[in-house]
Coordinates of C-alpha atoms in Angstrom, one line a residue:
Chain A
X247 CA 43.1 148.1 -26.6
X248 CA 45.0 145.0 -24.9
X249 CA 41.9 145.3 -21.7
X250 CA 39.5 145.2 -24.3
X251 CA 40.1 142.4 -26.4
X252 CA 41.0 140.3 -22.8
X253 CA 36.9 141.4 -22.4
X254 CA 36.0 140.2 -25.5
X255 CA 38.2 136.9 -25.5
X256 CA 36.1 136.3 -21.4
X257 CA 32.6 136.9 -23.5
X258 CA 33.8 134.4 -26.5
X259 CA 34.7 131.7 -24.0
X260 CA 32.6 131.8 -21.2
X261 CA 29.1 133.2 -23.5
X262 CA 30.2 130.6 -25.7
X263 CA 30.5 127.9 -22.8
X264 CA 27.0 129.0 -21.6
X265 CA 25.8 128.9 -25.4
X266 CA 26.8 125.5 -25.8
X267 CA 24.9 124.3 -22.5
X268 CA 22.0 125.8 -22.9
X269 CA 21.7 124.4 -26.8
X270 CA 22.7 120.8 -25.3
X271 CA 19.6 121.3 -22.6
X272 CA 17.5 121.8 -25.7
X273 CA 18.2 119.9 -28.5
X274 CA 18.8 115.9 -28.2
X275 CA 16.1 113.3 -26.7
X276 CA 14.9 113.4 -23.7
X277 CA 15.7 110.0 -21.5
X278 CA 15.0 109.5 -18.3
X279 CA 18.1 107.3 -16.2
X280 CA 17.7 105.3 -13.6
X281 CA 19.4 106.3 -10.7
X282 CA 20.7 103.3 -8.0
X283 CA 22.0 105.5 -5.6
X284 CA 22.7 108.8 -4.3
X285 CA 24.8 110.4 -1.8
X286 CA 24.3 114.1 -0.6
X287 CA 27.5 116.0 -0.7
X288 CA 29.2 119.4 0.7
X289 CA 31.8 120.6 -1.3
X290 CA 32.7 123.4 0.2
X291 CA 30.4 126.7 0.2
X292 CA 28.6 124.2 -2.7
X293 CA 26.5 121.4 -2.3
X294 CA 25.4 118.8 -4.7
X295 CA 24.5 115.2 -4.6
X296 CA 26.3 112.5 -6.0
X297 CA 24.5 109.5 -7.7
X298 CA 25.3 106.2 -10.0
X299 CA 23.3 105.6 -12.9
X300 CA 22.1 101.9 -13.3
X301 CA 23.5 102.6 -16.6
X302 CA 26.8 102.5 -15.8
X303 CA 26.8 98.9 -13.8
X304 CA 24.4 98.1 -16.9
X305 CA 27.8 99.0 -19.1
X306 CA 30.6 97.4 -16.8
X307 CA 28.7 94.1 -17.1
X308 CA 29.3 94.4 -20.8
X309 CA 32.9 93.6 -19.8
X310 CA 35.0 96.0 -21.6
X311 CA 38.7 95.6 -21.2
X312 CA 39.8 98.4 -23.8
X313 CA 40.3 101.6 -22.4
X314 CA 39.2 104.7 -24.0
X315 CA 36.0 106.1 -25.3
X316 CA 32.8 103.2 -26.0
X317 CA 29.9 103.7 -27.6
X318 CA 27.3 101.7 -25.9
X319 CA 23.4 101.4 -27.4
X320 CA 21.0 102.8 -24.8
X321 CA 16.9 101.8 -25.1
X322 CA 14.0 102.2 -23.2
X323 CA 11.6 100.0 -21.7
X324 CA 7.9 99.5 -20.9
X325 CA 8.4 101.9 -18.5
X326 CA 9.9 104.8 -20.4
X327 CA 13.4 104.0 -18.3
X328 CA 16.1 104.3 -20.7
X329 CA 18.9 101.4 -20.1
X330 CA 22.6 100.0 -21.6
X331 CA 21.9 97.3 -23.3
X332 CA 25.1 96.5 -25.6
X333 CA 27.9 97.4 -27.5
X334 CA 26.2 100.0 -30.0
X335 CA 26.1 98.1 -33.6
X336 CA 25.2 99.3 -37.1
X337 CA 21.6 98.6 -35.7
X338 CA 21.7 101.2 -32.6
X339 CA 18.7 103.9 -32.7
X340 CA 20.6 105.8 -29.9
X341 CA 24.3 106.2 -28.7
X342 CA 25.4 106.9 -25.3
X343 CA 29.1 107.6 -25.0
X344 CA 30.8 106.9 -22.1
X345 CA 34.8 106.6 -21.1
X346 CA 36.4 103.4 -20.1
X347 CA 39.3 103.2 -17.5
X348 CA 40.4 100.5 -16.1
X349 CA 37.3 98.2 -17.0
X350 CA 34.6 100.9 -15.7
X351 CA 33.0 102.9 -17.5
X352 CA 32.0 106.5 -16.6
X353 CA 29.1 108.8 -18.7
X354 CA 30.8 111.9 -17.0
X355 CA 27.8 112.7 -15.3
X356 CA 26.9 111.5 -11.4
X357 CA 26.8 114.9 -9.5
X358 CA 24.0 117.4 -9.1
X359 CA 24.2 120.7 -7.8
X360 CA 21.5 121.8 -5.0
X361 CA 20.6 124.3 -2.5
X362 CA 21.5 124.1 0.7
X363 CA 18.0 123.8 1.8
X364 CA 16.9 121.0 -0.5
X365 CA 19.7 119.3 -0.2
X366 CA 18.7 118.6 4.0
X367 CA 15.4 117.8 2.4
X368 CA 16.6 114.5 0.2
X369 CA 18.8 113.5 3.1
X370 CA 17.4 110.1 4.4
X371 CA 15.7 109.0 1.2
X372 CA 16.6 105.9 -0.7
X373 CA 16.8 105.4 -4.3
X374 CA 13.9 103.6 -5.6
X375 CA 12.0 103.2 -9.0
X376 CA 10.7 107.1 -8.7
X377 CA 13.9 108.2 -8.5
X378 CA 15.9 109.0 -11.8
X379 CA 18.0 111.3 -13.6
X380 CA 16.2 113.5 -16.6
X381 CA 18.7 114.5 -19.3
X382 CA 19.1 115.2 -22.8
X383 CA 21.3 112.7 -25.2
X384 CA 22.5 114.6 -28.2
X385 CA 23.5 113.6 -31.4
X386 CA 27.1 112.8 -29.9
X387 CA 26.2 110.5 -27.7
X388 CA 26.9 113.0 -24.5
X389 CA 24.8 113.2 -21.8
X390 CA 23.1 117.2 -20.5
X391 CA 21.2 117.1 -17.1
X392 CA 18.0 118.3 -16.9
X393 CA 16.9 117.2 -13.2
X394 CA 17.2 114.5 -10.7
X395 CA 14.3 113.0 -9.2
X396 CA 14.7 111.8 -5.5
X397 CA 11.7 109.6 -4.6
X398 CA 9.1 111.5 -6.8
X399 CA 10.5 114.7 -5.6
X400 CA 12.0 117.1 -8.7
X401 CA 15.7 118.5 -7.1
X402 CA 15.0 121.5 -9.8
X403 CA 12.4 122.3 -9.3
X404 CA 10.9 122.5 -12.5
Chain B
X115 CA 53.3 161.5 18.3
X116 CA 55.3 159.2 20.3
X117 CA 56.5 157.6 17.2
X118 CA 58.1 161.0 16.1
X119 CA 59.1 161.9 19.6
X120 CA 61.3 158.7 20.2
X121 CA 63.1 159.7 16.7
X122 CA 64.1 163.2 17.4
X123 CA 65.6 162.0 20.7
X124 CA 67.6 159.6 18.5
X125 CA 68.4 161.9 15.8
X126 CA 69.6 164.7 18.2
X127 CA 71.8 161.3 19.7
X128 CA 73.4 160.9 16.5
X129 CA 73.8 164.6 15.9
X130 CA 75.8 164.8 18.9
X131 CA 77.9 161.9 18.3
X132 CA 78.6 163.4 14.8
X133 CA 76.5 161.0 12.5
X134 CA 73.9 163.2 11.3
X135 CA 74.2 166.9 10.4
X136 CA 71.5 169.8 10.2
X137 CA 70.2 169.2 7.4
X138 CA 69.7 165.9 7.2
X139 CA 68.2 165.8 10.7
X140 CA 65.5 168.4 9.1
X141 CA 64.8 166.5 6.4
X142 CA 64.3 163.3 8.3
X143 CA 62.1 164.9 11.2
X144 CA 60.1 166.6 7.9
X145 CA 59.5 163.3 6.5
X146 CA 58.3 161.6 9.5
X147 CA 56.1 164.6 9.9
X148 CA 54.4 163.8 7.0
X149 CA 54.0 160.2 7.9
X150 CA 52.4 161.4 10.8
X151 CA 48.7 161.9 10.2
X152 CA 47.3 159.3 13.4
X153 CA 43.6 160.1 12.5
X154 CA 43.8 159.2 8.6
X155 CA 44.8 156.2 9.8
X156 CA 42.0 155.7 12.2
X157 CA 39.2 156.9 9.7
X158 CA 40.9 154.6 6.6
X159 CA 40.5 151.6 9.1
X160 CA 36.7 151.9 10.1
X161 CA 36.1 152.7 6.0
X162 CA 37.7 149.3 5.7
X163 CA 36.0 147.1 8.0
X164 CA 32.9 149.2 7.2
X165 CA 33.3 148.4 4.2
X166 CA 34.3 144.6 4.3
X167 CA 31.3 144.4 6.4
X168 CA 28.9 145.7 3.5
X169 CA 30.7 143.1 1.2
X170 CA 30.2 140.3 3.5
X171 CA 26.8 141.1 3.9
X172 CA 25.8 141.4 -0.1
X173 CA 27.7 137.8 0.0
X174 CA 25.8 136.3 3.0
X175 CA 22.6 137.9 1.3
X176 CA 23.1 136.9 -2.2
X177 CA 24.0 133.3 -0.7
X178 CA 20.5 132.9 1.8
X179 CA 18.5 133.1 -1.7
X180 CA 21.0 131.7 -3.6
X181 CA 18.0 129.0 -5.0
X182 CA 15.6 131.6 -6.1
X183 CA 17.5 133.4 -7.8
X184 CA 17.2 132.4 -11.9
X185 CA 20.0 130.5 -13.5
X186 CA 20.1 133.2 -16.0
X187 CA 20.2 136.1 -13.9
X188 CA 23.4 134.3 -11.8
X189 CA 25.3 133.4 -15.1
X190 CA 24.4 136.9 -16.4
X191 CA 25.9 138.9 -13.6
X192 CA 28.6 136.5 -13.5
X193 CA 29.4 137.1 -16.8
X194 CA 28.9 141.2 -16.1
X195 CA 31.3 141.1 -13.2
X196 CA 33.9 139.0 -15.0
X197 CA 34.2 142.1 -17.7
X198 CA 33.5 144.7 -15.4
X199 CA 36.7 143.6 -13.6
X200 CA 38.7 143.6 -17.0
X201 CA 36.9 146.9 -18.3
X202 CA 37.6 148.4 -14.8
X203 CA 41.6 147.9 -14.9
X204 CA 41.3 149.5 -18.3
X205 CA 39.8 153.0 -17.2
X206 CA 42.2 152.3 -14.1
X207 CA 45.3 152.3 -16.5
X208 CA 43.8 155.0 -18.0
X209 CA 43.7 157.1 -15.1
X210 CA 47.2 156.4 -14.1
X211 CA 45.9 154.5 -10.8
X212 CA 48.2 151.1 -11.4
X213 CA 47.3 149.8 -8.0
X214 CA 43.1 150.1 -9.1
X215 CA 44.4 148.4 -12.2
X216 CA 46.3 145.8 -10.3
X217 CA 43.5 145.4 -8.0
X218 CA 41.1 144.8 -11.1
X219 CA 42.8 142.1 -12.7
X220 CA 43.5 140.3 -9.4
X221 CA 40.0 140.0 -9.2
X222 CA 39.6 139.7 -12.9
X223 CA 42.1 136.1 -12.4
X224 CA 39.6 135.1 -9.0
X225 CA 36.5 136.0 -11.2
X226 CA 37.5 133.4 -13.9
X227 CA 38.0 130.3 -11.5
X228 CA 34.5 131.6 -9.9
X229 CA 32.7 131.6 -13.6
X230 CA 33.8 128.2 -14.4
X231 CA 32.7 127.1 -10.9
X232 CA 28.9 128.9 -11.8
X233 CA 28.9 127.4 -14.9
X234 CA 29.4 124.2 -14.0
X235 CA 27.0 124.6 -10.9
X236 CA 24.2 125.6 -13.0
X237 CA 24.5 122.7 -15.3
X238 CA 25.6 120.3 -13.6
X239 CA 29.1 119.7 -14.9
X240 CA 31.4 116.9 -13.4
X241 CA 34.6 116.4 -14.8
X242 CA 38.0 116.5 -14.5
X243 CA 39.1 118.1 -10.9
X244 CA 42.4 120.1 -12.9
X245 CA 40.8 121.3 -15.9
X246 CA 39.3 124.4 -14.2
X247 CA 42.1 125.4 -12.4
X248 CA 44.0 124.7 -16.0
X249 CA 41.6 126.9 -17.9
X250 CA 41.7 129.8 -14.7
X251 CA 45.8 129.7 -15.0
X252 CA 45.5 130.5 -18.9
X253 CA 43.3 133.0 -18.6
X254 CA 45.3 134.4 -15.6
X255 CA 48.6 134.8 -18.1
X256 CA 47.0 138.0 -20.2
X257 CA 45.7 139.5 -17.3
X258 CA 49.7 138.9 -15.4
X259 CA 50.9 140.0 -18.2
X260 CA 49.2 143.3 -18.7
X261 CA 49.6 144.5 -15.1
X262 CA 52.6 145.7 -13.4
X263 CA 52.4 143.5 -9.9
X264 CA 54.1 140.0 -9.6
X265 CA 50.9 139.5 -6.9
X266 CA 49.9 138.6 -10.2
X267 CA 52.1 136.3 -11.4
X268 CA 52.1 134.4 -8.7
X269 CA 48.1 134.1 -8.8
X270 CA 48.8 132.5 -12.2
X271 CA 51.7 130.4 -11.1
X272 CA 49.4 129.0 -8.4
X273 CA 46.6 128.1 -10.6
X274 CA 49.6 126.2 -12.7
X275 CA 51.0 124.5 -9.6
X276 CA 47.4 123.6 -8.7
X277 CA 46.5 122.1 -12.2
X278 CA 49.7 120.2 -12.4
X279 CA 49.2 118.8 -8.8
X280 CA 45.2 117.7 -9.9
X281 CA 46.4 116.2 -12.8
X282 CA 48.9 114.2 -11.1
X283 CA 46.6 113.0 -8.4
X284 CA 43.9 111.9 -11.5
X285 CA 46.7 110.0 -13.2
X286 CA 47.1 107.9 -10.2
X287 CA 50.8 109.1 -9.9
X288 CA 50.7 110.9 -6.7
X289 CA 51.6 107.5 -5.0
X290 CA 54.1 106.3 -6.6
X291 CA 55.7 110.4 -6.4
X292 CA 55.6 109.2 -2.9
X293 CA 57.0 105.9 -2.5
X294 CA 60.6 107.1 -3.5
X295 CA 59.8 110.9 -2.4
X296 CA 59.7 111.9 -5.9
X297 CA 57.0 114.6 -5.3
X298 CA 59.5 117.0 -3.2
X299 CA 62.1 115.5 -6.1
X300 CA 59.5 117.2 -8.3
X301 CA 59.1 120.1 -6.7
X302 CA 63.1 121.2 -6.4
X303 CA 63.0 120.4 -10.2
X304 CA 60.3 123.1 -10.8
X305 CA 62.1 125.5 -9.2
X306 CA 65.3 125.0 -10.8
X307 CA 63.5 124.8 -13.9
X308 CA 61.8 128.6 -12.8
X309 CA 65.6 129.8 -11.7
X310 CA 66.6 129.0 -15.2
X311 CA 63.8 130.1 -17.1
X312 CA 63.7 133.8 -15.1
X313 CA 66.8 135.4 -16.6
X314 CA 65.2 134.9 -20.1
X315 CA 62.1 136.6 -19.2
X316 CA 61.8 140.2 -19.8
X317 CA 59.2 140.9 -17.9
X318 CA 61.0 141.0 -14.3
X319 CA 57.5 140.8 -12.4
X320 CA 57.5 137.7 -13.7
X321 CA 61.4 136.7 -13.5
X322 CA 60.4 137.9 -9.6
X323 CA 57.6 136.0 -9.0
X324 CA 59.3 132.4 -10.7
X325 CA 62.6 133.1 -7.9
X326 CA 60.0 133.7 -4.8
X327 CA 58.2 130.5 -5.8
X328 CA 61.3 128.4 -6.7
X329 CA 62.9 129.8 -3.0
X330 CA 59.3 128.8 -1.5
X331 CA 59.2 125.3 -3.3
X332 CA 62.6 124.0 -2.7
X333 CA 62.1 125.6 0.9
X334 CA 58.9 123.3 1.2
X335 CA 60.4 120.5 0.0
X336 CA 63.7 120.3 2.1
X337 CA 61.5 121.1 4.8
X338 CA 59.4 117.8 4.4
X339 CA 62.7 116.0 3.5
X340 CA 63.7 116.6 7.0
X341 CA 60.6 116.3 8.8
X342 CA 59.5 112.8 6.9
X343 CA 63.1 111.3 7.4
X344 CA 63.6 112.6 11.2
X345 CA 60.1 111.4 11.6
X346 CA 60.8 107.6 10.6
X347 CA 57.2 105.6 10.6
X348 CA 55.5 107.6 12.3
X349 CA 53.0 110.4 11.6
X350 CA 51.5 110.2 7.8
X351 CA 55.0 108.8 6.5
X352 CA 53.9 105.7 4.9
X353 CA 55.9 102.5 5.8
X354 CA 56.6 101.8 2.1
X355 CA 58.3 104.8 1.6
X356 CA 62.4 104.7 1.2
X357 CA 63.9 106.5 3.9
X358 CA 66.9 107.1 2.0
X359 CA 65.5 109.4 -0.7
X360 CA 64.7 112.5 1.6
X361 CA 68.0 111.8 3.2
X362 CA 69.3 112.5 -0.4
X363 CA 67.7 115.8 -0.7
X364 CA 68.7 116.8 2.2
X365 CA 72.4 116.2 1.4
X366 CA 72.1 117.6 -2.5
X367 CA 70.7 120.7 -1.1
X368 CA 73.5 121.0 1.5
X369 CA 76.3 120.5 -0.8
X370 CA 74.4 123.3 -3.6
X371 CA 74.5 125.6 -0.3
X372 CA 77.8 124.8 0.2
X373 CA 79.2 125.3 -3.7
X374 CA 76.8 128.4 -3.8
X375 CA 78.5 129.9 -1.2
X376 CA 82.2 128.8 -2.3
X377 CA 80.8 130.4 -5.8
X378 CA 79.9 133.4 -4.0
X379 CA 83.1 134.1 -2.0
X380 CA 86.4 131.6 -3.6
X381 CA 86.6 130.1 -0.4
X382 CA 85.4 127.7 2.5
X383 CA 85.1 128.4 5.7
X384 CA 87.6 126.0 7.6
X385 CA 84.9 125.4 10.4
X386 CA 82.0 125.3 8.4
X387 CA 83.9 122.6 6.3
X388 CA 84.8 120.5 9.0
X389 CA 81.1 121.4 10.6
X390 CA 79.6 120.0 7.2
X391 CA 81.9 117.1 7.3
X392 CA 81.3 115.6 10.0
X393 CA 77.4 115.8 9.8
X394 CA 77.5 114.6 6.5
X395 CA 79.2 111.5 7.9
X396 CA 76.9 111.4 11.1
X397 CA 74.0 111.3 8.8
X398 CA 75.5 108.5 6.4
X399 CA 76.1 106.2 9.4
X400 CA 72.7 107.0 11.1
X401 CA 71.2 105.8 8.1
X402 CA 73.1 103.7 6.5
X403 CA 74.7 101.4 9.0
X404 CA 72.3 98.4 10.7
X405 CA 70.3 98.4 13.3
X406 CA 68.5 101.6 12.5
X407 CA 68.7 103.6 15.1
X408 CA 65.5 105.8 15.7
X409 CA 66.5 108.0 18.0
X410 CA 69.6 109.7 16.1
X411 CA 67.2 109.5 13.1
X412 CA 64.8 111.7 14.6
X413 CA 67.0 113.9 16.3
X414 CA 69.1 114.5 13.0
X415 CA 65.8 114.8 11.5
X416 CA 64.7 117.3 13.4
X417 CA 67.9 119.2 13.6
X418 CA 68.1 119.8 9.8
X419 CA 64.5 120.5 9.7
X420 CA 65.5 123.7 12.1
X421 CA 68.9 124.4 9.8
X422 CA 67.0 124.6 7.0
X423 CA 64.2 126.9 8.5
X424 CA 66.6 129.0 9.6
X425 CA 68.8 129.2 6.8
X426 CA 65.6 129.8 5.1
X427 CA 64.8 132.8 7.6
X428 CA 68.1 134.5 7.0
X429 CA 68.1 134.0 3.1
X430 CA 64.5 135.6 2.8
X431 CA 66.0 138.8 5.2
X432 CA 68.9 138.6 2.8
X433 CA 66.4 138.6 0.1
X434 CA 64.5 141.7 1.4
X435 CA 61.4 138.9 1.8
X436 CA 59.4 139.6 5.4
X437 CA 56.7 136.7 3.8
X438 CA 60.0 134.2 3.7
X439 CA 61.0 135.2 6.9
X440 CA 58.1 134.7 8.7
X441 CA 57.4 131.3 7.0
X442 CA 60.4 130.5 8.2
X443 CA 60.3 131.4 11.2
X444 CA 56.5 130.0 11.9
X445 CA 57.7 126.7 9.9
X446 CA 60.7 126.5 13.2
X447 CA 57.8 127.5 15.7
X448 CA 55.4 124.3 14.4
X449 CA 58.0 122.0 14.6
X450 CA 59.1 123.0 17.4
X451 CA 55.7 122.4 19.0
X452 CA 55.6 119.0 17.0
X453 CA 58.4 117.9 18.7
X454 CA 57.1 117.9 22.5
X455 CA 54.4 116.1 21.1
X456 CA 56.3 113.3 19.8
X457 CA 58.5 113.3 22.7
X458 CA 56.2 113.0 25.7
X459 CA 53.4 110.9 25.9
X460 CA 51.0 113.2 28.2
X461 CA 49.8 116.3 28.0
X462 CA 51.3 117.7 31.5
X463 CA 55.1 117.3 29.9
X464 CA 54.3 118.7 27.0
X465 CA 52.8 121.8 28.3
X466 CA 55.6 121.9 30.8
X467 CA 58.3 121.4 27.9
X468 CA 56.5 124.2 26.0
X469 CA 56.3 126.8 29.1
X470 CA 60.4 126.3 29.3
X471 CA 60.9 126.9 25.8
X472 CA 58.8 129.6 25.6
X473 CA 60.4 131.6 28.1
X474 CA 63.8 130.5 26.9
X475 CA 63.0 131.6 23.6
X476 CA 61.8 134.9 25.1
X477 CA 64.7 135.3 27.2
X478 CA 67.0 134.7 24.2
X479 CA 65.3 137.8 22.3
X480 CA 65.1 140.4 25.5
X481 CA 68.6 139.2 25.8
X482 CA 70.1 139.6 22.1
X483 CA 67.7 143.0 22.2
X484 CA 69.5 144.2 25.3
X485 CA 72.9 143.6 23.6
X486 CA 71.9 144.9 20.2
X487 CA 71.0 148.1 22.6
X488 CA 74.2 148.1 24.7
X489 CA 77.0 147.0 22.5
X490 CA 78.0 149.8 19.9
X491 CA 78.2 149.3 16.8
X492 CA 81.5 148.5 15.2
X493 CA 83.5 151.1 13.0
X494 CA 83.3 148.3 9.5
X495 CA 79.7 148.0 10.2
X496 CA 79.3 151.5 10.6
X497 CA 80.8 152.2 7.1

């Protein structure tokens, strides 16, 4: 009895864990980030490339001293690019929350997991206007990745 | 066949000299009979690499087309595997086969780190460096808990360890450990906080598993104590660090030795009290009295890094521990090597210093071999 409730307690946490992500990747807006730069990683057998949202220098030039979680009003602009653009208010439309420590300020997302392959392929290229990060913003404020696009070029896929 | 031949030559020794009679000779030349068996040997180790070499394969295969293979077919068979492994040690325990379910759960405990690592790979998770490894070391508890093995224990203890150490390095704290050689500090206090807690437990695979790590944690730790003082500013010892804290380790853990020992056996060895003494006091003055000397430094240094790999040694063959002993023994061997390093400056003296040693080394064992072969045994012993 003991094996089989250890079973059932890995499919409540981990089926729930996927549950969660998946709903995240679905539900919320769809913003697209700009990215300002990238660096292709290998962590061990895994590789993924690191980037910085322009959102995050966007919200460390708000000057926040405070540590802790923030709640900063995100926008878009003529060009569909969503950016920080203050403190969120009473007036903010949509809430990105992001963690302050020590005066900077992280979204808790700046890595993205690729193949091997495609991973030698964006190796070289520089972060530029056609390349962002595509994500979901749910109702909490938190940040799911959808893709990252390197210089037009979908690291996805899809 | 030689194996067994060599024994009956000694056991027919030992029957002549009165040691063994008839019967027991049988019985022993029966069991090492059955021991025999060359060829099962032979077939079980091409099944084995035959089969490591199919695993490896499915691995390298699985990981070529790693990319086209859906995100939900990867979290799916993940997620398969992860209960398969826990569903597995269940018809295992069912059978009676404890080492299956061992085996199972083992897996089921490197299955869990692995599923976190998927999930977070397929949507692109960052975070927190510890948090897996803390979520992998709670999930590893059940499965400890349920099987019979301290291997498993000690899987969950190292996913604890590992978590602790993250967190400390996210906090920022891992320097500051440093700077007054509070990390070492912090791993003698885990042990004797995991020597305490074991008598309470009543599980003794884990009460097991918490004395091995404690003996490999304050081992560790005395170990770098000795190395980082007897090293001085060299090497990655960090010129901010206080020399004097390692120094204090290393004297705290001589005098527990020493009241162990006295607890053990109501008495001190005259010698070895006089031998401490006047260590203790050639360290104090090497350290404590100006102009800092380097060379004593790293020559005491060095010397209680090989006391305390040896002492290590001999208290893991006390222990019944052939792991301990050859961490000890391979921590002397390193440092050893370390040491010609830092004492020539070219390549040529080094390798010449090493040759000597080497065959001094060997020498020493064909030598205490010879006279563990050609001195008998004394009558005490013998009892």
């Amino acid at each position: 009895m003991k094996f089989l409730i250890l079973a059932a307690v890995d499919l409540v946490i981990f089926g729930g864990w996927i549950a969660q992500n998946e709903w995240a990747q679905r539900a919320g807006v769809e913003v697209i980030l700009p990215v300002e730069g990238y660096d292709p990683r290998d962590l061990l057998s895994g590789h993924y490339v690191r980037f910085r949202l322009v959102a995050v220098a966007q919200a460390n030039a708000l000057g926040i001293t405070e540590d802790g979680e923030t709640r900063f009003c995100i926008e878009p602009n003529a060009l569909g690019r969503w950016n920080v653009t203050r403190v969120a208010g009473k007036t903010c439309a949509k809430v990105l929350v992001g963690t302050v420590k020590k005066g900077r300020v992280d979204f808790g997302v700046d890595r993205f997991f690729v193949d091997e392959r495609r991973q030698n392929e964006v190796v070289g290229f520089r972060a530029d206007d056609s390349t962002f990060l595509r994500a979901r913003l749910g109702s909490d404020g938190h940040l799911q990745i959808v893709d990252l696009v390197v210089s037009g070029r979908s690291l996805s896929g899809r | 066949m030689e194996h067994v031949g060599r024994i009956e030559r000694k056991l027919s020794e030992w029957r002549e000299h009165g040691l063994l009679d008839a019967a027991q000779v049988a019985r022993i030349e029966a069991h090492e009979r059955s021991k025999q068996g060359g060829a099962r040997w032979v077939v079980w180790a091409f099944a084995a690499v035959g089969a490591l070499a199919v695993i490896a394969g499915i691995i390298s295969l699985v990981a070529a087309n790693w990319d086209d293979i859906p995100d939900g077919i990867k979290l799916g068979a993940g997620l398969v595997l992860l209960i398969a492994a826990m569903l597995g040690a269940r018809a295992a325990d069912h059978q009676g086969h404890d080492w299956i379910r061992d085996l199972a759960l083992l897996l089921h405990q490197g299955l869990v780190l692995a599923m976190i690592g998927l999930v977070a790979q397929v949507y692109h998770l960052s975070g927190h460096p510890y948090r897996p490894f803390a979520a992998a070391f709670a999930l590893a508890i059940p499965a400890a808990l349920v099987g019979r093995r301290a291997i498993l224990c000690d899987a969950a203890i190292y996913l604890g360890l590992q978590a602790l150490w993250l967190w400390l390095v996210e906090r920022e704290l891992m320097e500051e450990l440093w700077k007054h050689f509070r990390a070492p500090q912090l791993l003698v206090a885990i042990a004797a906080l995991f020597i305490a807690t074991a008598p309470y437990l009543r599980a003794e695979t884990w009460a097991r598993a918490l004395h091995r790590w404690a003996f490999m944690l304050t081992g560790v730790s005395l170990m770098t104590a000795a190395f980082a003082w007897g090293d001085g500013k060299h090497f990655w010892v960090q010129p901010w660090m206080q020399p004097e804290w390692p120094l204090v380790l290393m004297l705290v853990a001589l005098a527990a030795a020493g009241i162990s020992r006295w607890r053990q056996h109501r008495r001190v060895e005259p010698a070895a009290f006089i031998a401490a003494c006047i260590a203790a006091t050639f360290v104090v003055s090497a350290a404590w009295v100006p102009p800092w000397s380097h060379l004593p430094q790293q020559a005491i240094g060095f010397a209680f890094f090989c006391a305390f790999c040896v002492a290590y040694t001999f208290a893991g063959a006390a222990a019944g521990s052939k792991q301990a002993v050859n961490a000890g023994s391979f921590a002397l061997a390193v440092r050893i090597f370390v040491l010609f390093f830092e004492l020539f400056s070219d390549l040529t003296d080094t390798g010449i210093g090493l040759i000597i040693t080497g065959v001094l080394l060997v020498s020493i064992a064909y030598g205490w071999w010879r006279l563990r072969v050609l001195i008998p045994v004394p009558a005490e012993v013998r009892q």
